[in-house]
XYZ file of C-alpha atoms in Angstrom:
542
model
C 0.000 0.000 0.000
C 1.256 3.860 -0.870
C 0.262 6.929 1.168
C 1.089 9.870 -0.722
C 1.856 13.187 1.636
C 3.020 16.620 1.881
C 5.266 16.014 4.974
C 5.732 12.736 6.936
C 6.386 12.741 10.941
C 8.678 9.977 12.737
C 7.369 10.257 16.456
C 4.597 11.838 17.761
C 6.137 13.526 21.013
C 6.839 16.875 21.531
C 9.255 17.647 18.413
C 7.000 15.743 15.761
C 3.728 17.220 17.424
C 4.871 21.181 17.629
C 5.872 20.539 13.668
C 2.863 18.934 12.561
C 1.022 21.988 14.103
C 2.554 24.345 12.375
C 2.494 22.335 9.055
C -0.996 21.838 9.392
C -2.947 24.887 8.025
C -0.516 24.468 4.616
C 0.208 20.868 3.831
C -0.921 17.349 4.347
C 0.996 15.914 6.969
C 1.141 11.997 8.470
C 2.163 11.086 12.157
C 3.889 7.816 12.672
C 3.381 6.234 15.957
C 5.024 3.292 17.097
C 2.522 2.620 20.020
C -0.264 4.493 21.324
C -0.080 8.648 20.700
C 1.082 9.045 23.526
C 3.946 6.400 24.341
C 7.079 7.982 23.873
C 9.514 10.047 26.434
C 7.615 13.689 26.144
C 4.595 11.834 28.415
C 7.307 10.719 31.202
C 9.139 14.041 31.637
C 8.563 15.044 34.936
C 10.165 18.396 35.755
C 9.351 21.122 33.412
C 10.751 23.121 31.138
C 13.683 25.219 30.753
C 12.832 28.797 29.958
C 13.985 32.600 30.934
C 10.646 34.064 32.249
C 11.344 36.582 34.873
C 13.040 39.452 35.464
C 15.554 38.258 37.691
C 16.797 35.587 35.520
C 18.709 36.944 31.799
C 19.378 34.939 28.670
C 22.773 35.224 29.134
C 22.331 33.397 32.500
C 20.533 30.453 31.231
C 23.036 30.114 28.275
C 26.619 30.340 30.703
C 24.891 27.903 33.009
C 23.938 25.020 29.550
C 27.763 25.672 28.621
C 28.893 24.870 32.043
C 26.913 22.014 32.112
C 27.963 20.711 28.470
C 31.883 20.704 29.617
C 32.992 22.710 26.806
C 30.999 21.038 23.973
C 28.301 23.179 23.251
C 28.272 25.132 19.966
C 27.485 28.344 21.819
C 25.442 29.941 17.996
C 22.888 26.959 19.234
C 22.551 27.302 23.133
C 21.570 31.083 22.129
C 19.519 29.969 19.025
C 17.355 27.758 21.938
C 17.728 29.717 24.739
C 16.216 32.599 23.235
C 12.814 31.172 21.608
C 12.323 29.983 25.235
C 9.993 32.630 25.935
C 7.960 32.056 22.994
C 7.636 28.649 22.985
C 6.378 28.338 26.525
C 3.847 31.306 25.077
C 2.610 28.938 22.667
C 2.047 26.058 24.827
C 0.041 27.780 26.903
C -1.787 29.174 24.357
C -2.417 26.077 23.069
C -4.275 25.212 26.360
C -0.976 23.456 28.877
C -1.684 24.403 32.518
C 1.088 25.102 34.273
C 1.477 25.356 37.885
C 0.640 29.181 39.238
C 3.060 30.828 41.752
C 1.362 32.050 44.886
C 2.587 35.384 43.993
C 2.800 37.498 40.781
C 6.609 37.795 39.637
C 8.016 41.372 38.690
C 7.411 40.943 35.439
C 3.799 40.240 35.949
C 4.224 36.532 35.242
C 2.260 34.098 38.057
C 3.635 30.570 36.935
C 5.408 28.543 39.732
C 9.537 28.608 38.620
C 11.620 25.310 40.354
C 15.075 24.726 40.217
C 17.097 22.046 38.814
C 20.327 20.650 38.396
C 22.894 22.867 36.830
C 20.919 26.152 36.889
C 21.525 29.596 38.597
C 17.917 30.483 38.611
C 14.347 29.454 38.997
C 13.426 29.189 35.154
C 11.740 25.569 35.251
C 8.114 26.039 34.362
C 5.925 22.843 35.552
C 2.494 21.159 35.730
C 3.369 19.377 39.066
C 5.525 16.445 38.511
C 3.884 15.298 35.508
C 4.782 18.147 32.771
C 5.361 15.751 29.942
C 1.942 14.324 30.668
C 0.518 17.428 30.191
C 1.880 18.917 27.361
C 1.518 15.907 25.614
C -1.995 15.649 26.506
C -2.776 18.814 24.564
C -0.626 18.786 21.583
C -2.588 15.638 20.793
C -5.866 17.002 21.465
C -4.816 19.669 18.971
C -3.487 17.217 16.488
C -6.619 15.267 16.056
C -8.775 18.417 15.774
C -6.698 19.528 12.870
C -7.919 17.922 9.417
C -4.873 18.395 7.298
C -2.612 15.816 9.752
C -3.680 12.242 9.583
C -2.227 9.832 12.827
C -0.728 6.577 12.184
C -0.977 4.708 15.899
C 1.117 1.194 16.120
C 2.976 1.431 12.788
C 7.115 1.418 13.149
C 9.037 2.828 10.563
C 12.036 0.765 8.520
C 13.599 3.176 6.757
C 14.206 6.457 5.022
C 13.010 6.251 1.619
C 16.457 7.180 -0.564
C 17.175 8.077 -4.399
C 18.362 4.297 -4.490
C 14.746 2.941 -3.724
C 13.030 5.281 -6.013
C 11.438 3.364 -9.648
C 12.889 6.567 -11.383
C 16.012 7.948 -9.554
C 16.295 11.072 -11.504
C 18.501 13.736 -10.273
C 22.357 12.787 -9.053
C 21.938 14.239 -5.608
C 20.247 11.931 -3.116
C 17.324 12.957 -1.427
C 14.772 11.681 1.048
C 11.125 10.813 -0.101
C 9.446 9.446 2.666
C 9.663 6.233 4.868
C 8.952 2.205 4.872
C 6.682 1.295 7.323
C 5.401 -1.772 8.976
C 2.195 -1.549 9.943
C 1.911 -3.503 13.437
C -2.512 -4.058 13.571
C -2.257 -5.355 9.446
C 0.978 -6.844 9.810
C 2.280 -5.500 6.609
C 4.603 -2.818 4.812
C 3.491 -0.060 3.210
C 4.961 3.345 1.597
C 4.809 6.465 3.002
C 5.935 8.698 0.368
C 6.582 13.033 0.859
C 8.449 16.160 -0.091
C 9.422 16.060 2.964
C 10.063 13.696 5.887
C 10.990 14.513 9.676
C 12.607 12.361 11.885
C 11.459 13.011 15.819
C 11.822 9.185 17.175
C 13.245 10.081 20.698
C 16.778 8.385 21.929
C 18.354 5.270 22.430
C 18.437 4.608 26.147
C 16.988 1.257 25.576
C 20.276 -0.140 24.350
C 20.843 0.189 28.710
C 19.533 -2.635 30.713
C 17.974 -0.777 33.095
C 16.433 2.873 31.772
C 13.951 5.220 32.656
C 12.801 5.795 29.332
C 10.032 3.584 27.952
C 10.213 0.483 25.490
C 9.915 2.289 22.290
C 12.888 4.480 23.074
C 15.445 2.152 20.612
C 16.997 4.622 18.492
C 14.915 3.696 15.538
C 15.541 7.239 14.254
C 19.321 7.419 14.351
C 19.726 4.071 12.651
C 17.008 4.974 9.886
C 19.401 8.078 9.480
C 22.704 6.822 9.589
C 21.747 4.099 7.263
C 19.914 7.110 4.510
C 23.532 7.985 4.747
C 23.701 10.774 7.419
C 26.022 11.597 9.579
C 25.917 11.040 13.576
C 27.701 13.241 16.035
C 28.599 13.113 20.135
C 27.079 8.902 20.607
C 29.496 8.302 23.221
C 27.475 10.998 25.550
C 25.092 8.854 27.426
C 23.092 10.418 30.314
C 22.352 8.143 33.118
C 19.569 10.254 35.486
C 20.808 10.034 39.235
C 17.538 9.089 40.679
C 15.655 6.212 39.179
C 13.494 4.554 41.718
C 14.847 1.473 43.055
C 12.374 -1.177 43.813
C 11.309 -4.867 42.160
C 8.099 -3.810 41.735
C 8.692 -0.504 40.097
C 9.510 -0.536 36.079
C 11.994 2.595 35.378
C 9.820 4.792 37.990
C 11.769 8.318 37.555
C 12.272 10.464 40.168
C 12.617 13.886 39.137
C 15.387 16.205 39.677
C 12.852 18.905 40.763
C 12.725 17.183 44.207
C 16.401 18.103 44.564
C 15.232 21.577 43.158
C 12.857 21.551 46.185
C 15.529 20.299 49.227
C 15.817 16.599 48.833
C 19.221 15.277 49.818
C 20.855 11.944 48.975
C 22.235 9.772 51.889
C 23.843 6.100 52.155
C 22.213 3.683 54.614
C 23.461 5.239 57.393
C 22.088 8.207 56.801
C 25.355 9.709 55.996
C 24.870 12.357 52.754
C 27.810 12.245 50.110
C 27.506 14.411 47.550
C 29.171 17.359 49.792
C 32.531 15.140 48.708
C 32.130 15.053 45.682
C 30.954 18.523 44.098
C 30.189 21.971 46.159
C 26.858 22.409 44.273
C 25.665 18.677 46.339
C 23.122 17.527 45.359
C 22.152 20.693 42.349
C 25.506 18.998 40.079
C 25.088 18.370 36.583
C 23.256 15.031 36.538
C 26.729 13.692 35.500
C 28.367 14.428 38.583
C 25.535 13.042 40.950
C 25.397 9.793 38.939
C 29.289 9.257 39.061
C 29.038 9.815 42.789
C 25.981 7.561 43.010
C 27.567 4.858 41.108
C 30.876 5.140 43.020
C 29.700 4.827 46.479
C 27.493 1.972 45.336
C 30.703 -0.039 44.861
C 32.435 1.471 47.884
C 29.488 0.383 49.956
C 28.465 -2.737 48.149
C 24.949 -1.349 48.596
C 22.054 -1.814 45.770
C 21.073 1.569 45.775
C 21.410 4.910 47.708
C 18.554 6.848 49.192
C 16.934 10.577 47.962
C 15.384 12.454 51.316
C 13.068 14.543 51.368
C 10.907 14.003 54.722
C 12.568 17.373 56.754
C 10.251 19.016 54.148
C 6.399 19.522 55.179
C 3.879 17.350 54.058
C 1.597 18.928 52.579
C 4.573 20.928 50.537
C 5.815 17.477 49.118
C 2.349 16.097 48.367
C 1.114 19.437 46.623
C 4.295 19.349 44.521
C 5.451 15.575 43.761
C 1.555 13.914 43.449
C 2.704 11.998 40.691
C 5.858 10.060 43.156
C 4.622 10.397 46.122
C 0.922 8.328 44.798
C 3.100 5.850 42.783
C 5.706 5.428 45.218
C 2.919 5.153 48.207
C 1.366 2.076 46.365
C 4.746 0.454 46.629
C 4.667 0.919 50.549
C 6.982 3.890 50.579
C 5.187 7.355 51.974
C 8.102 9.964 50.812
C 6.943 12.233 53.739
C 8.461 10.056 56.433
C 10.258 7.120 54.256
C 13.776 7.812 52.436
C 13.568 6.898 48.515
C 15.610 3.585 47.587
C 17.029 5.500 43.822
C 19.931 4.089 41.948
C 21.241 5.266 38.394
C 19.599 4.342 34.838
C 20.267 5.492 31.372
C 18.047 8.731 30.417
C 19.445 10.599 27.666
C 21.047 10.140 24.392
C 22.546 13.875 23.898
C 24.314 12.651 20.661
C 22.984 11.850 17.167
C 21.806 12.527 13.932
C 23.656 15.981 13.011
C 21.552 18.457 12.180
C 21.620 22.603 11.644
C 19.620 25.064 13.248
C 17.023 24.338 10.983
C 16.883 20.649 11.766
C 17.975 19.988 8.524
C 20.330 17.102 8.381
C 22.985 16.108 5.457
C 20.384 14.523 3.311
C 18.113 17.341 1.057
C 14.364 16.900 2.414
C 15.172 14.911 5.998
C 14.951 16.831 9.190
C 15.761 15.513 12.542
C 14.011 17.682 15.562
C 14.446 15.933 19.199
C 16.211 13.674 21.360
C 17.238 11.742 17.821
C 18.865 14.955 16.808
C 22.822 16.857 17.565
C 21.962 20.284 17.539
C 25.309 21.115 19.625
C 23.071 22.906 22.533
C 23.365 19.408 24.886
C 27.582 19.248 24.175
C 28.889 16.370 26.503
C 26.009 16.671 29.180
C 22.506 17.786 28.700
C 21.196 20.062 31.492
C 17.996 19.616 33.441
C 15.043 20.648 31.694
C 16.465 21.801 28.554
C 15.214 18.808 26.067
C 11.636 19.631 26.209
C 12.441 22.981 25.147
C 15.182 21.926 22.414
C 12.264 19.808 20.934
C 9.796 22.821 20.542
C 12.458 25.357 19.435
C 13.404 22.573 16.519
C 10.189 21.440 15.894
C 9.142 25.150 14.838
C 12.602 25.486 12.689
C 11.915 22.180 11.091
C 8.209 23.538 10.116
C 9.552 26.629 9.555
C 12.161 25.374 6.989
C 9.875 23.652 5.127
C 6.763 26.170 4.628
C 9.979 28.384 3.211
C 11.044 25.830 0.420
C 6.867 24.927 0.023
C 7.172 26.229 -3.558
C 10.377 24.644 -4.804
C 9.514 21.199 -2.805
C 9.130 18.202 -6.131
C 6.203 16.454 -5.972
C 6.475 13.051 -3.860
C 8.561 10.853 -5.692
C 7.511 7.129 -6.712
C 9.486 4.404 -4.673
C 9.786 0.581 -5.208
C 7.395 -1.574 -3.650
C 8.539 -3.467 -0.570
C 9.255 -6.953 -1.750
C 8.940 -10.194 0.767
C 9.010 -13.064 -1.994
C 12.466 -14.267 -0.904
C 11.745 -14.203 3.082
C 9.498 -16.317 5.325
C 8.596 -16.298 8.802
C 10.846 -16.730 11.344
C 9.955 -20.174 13.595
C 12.840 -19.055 16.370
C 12.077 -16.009 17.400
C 14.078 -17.027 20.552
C 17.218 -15.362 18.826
C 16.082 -11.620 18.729
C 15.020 -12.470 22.273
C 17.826 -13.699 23.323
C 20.290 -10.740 21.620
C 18.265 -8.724 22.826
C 19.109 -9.151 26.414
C 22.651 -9.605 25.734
C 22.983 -6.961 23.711
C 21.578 -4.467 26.730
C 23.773 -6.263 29.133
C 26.984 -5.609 28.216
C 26.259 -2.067 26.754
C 25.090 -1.643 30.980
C 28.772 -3.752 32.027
C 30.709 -2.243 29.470
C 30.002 0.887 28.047
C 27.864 2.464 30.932
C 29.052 5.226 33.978
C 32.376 4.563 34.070
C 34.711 3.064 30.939
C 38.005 1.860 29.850
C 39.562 0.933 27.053
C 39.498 -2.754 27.470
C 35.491 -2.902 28.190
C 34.965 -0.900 25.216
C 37.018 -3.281 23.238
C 35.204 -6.151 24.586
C 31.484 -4.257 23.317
C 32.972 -3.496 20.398
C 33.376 -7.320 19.614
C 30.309 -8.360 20.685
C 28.572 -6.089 19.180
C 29.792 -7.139 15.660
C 29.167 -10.554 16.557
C 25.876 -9.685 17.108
C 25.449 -6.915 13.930
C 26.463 -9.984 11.815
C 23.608 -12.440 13.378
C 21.267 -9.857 13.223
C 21.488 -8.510 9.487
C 21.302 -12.247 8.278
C 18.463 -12.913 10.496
C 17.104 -9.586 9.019
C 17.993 -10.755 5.231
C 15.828 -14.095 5.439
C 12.253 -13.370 7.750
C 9.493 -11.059 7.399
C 10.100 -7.822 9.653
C 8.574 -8.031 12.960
C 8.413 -4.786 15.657
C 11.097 -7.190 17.874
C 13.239 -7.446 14.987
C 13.127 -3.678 13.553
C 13.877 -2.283 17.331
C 16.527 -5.110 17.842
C 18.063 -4.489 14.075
C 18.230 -0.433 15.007
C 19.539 -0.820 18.574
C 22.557 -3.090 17.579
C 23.340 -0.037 14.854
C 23.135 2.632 17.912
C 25.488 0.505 20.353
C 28.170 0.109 17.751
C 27.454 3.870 17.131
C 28.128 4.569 20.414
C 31.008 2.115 21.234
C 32.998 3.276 18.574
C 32.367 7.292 19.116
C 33.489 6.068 22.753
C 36.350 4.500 21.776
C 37.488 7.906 19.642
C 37.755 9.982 22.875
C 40.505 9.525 25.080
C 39.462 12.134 27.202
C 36.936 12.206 30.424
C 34.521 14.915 29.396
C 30.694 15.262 30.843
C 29.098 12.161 30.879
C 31.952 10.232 29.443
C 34.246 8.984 31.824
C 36.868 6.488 31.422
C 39.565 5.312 33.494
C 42.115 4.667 31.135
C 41.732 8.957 30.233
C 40.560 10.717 33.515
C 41.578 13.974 32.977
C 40.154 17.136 29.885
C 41.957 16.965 26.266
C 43.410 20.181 26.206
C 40.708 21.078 23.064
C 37.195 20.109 23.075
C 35.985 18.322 20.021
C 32.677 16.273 18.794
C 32.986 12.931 17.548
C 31.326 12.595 14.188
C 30.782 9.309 12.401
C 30.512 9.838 8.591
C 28.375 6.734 6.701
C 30.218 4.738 4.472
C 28.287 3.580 1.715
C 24.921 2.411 2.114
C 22.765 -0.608 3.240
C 22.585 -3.409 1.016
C 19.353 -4.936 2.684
C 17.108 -3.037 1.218
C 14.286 -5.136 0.352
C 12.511 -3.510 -2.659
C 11.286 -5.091 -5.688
């Protein structure tokens, strides 16, 4: 089956959402959802967004405190590009209908929103629905999705990959070019064409490559690995962010527990009530995430200890009720009341702050393919993403990807014709065991190996394994009909070599890479790019 479109979406969070929006009232625009609507990372974020909204606070403020935090890596021309369409972007949410929290007082500047404090910043600039701000933005970007008539939502179908000159009936023109996306459609179990002038990649990260994570299941990097296969290039891999404070508990599936509750007083201690991070940093427990989860990780081994514990119970009751509902319901059901009991938290993978390079107009090396999101390197994360700024990266590039593209609407071909998707040569698989199976090792040893802390020999050992495992995977993927297990498993073997070998490139600690073998700061910064070499030959088109 062909679907013919204006503009096709990968992801339907926060980056693929604000760009459909603005698409909407000009062109014909598809959503591609994995899962349900509403299943990827924007629904978990829990702390708020980053933003300069009073008078207290400057621009310049918020952008010296994200190139602190990004350890020398940020491309400063982005940080400002961001930081400044703050403002404006929280505007249009609530415009849009997202109700924030109100302050209990009206700020000098007029505004009456409740500000917290995270991680890494210098100011109150962290606007907030509660604990649940992800829930609730995403909540009304797809109420205003569905009311629009021009975009058309695709729930449970996964896409395969970027639609290239090479897959086209009549390639035409030299330069290569991107004309929409293969997709397997999960509810009719079968592939179909999404063809477009104009396709945007906004798939979320990779942190599912991690055993343990506090992102969700569909958060496999399908995005990167669609690009770098298209032929793009990938930047910064290696930078992994692992959130200090993931709840700790065998009944409790990657429960986060936000960094707004160290905003708000909460202080980490070991078992004997002894706190730590004093030691190790004289911001505590407000370090860059990096720092806290080094420290976190480290006196786990010192201690032998499962976890560490996040306290917040000096605070009043009522205080930590009204502003963590979200943890302190979820946690309660678990038997832990977070106004008396201490918080059993230990590390998991959160952030991918590398990938697909793209400009400030989300526009990526391949003419008509945008990347907007936690898929995307805009340079404004650099080697460690702070608090709250990825919500706000994904509206900011959302709008330039839209943007970009109502610019060109007149000089944007027609969408080009591509091959049909051809199973005659494949069958299904009757040992699925194997994905399952590579699957688990495959998240292993990227948690033993290639995790918190490095070295050279671990990465060497990944490195290994993970071509062991490429190899397996691309003939397993060369002989059975695509499955959703197989697509995520074939995509998050690309990401961990990605990421192995753009860790094995810098022999340098620097933000949230740390390796023993190089503990100490190159004497100049630089990103790690990967550059494609050739193509993929799998391609399955008639």
């Amino acid at each position: 089956m062909r679907r013919i479109y204006d503009v096709v979406i990968v992801g339907s969070g926060a980056a693929g959402l604000t760009a459909a929006l603005k698409l909407a009232p000009h062109m014909r625009v598809a959503v591609l959802s994995k899962g349900e609507m509403s299943g990827g990372s924007t629904r978990w974020a829990q702390g708020g967004i980053a933003a300069v909204l009073e008078a207290t606070d400057s621009i310049q403020s918020h952008i010296d405190d994200t190139l602190v935090a990004g350890a020398g890596l940020c491309d400063e021309e982005a940080v400002r590009f961001v930081v400044e369409r703050g403002r404006d972007a929280i505007e249009s949410l609530i415009n849009l209908g997202v109700e924030f929290d109100r302050a209990n007082s009206v700020h000098e500047d007029g505004y009456d929103y409740h500000l917290t404090r995270e991680g890494g910043h210098s100011h109150r600039r962290i606007i907030h629905a509660a604990d649940a701000t992800g829930k609730a933005v995403q909540k009304t970007l797809n109420q205003r999705v569905l009311d629009e008539p021009n975009i058309d939502v695709y729930e449970h179908h996964i896409a395969i990959d970027v639609i290239t000159n090479r897959h086209l009936k009549n390639p035409g023109s030299y330069d290569d070019q991107a004309h929409g996306v293969y997709v397997l459609n999960l509810e009719k179990g079968r592939v179909e064409t999404f063809s477009a002038r104009a396709t945007i990649i906004a798939s979320g990260g990779a942190s599912r490559v991690y055993l343990y994570s506090s992102n969700p299941d569909a958060s496999t990097g399908d995005g990167i690995a669609m690009a770098w296969r298209a032929g793009c290039r990938v930047t910064n891999m290696e930078f992994n962010q692992f959130h200090p404070t993931c709840l700790y508990h065998p009944d409790a599936k990657t429960f986060l527990i936000t960094e707004a509750m160290r905003g708000e007083g909460a202080v980490l201690r070991l078992k004997d009530g002894t706190r730590f991070m004093p030691g190790y940093d004289k911001r505590e427990e407000l370090a860059p995430r990096d720092i806290v989860a080094r420290a976190i990780d480290s006196e786990m081994k010192r201690t032998g200890e499962e976890c560490v514990w996040l306290d917040i119970t000096h605070k009043d009751a009522d205080f930590v009720i009204s502003h963590f509902p979200t943890i302190y319901r979820h946690c309660l059901g678990l038997g832990i009341d977070i106004t008396k009991d201490w918080i059993p938290v230990v590390p998991a993978a959160h952030y991918t702050c590398g990938g697909i390079h793209v400009d400030m107009h989300a526009r990526t090396g391949l003419d008509r393919l945008y990347a907007a999101g936690e898929c995307s390197h805009t340079g404004l994360h650099g080697a460690n993403r702070m608090a709250s700024n990825s919500l706000l990266e994904c509206l900011v590039l959302g709008n330039a990807a839209a943007d970009d593209i109502l610019d060109k609407i007149d000089d944007l071909p027609s969408a080009a014709i591509a091959r049909d998707w051809d199973e005659s040569q494949v069958s299904d698989s009757d040992e699925m065991v194997v994905v399952t199976h590579n699957w688990k090792e495959l998240r292993r040893f990227m948690w033993d190996y290639v995790g918190i802390v490095r070295t050279d020999k671990r990465l060497a050992r990944a490195k290994r394994r993970v071509d062991l495992l490429a190899a397996e995977i691309q003939e397993y993927y060369g002989n059975f009909r695509v499955t959703a297990d197989l697509l995520e498993l074939r995509n998050l073997v690309t990401v961990a070599d990605l990421i192995v070998r753009s860790a094995q490139m810098r022999k340098e600690s620097r933000g949230l890479h740390f390796t023993a073998d190089y503990p100490k700061l190159a004497d100049e910064p630089r990103d790690t790019t990967l550059i494609p070499f050739g193509h993929a030959v799998s391609d399955r088109v008639a």
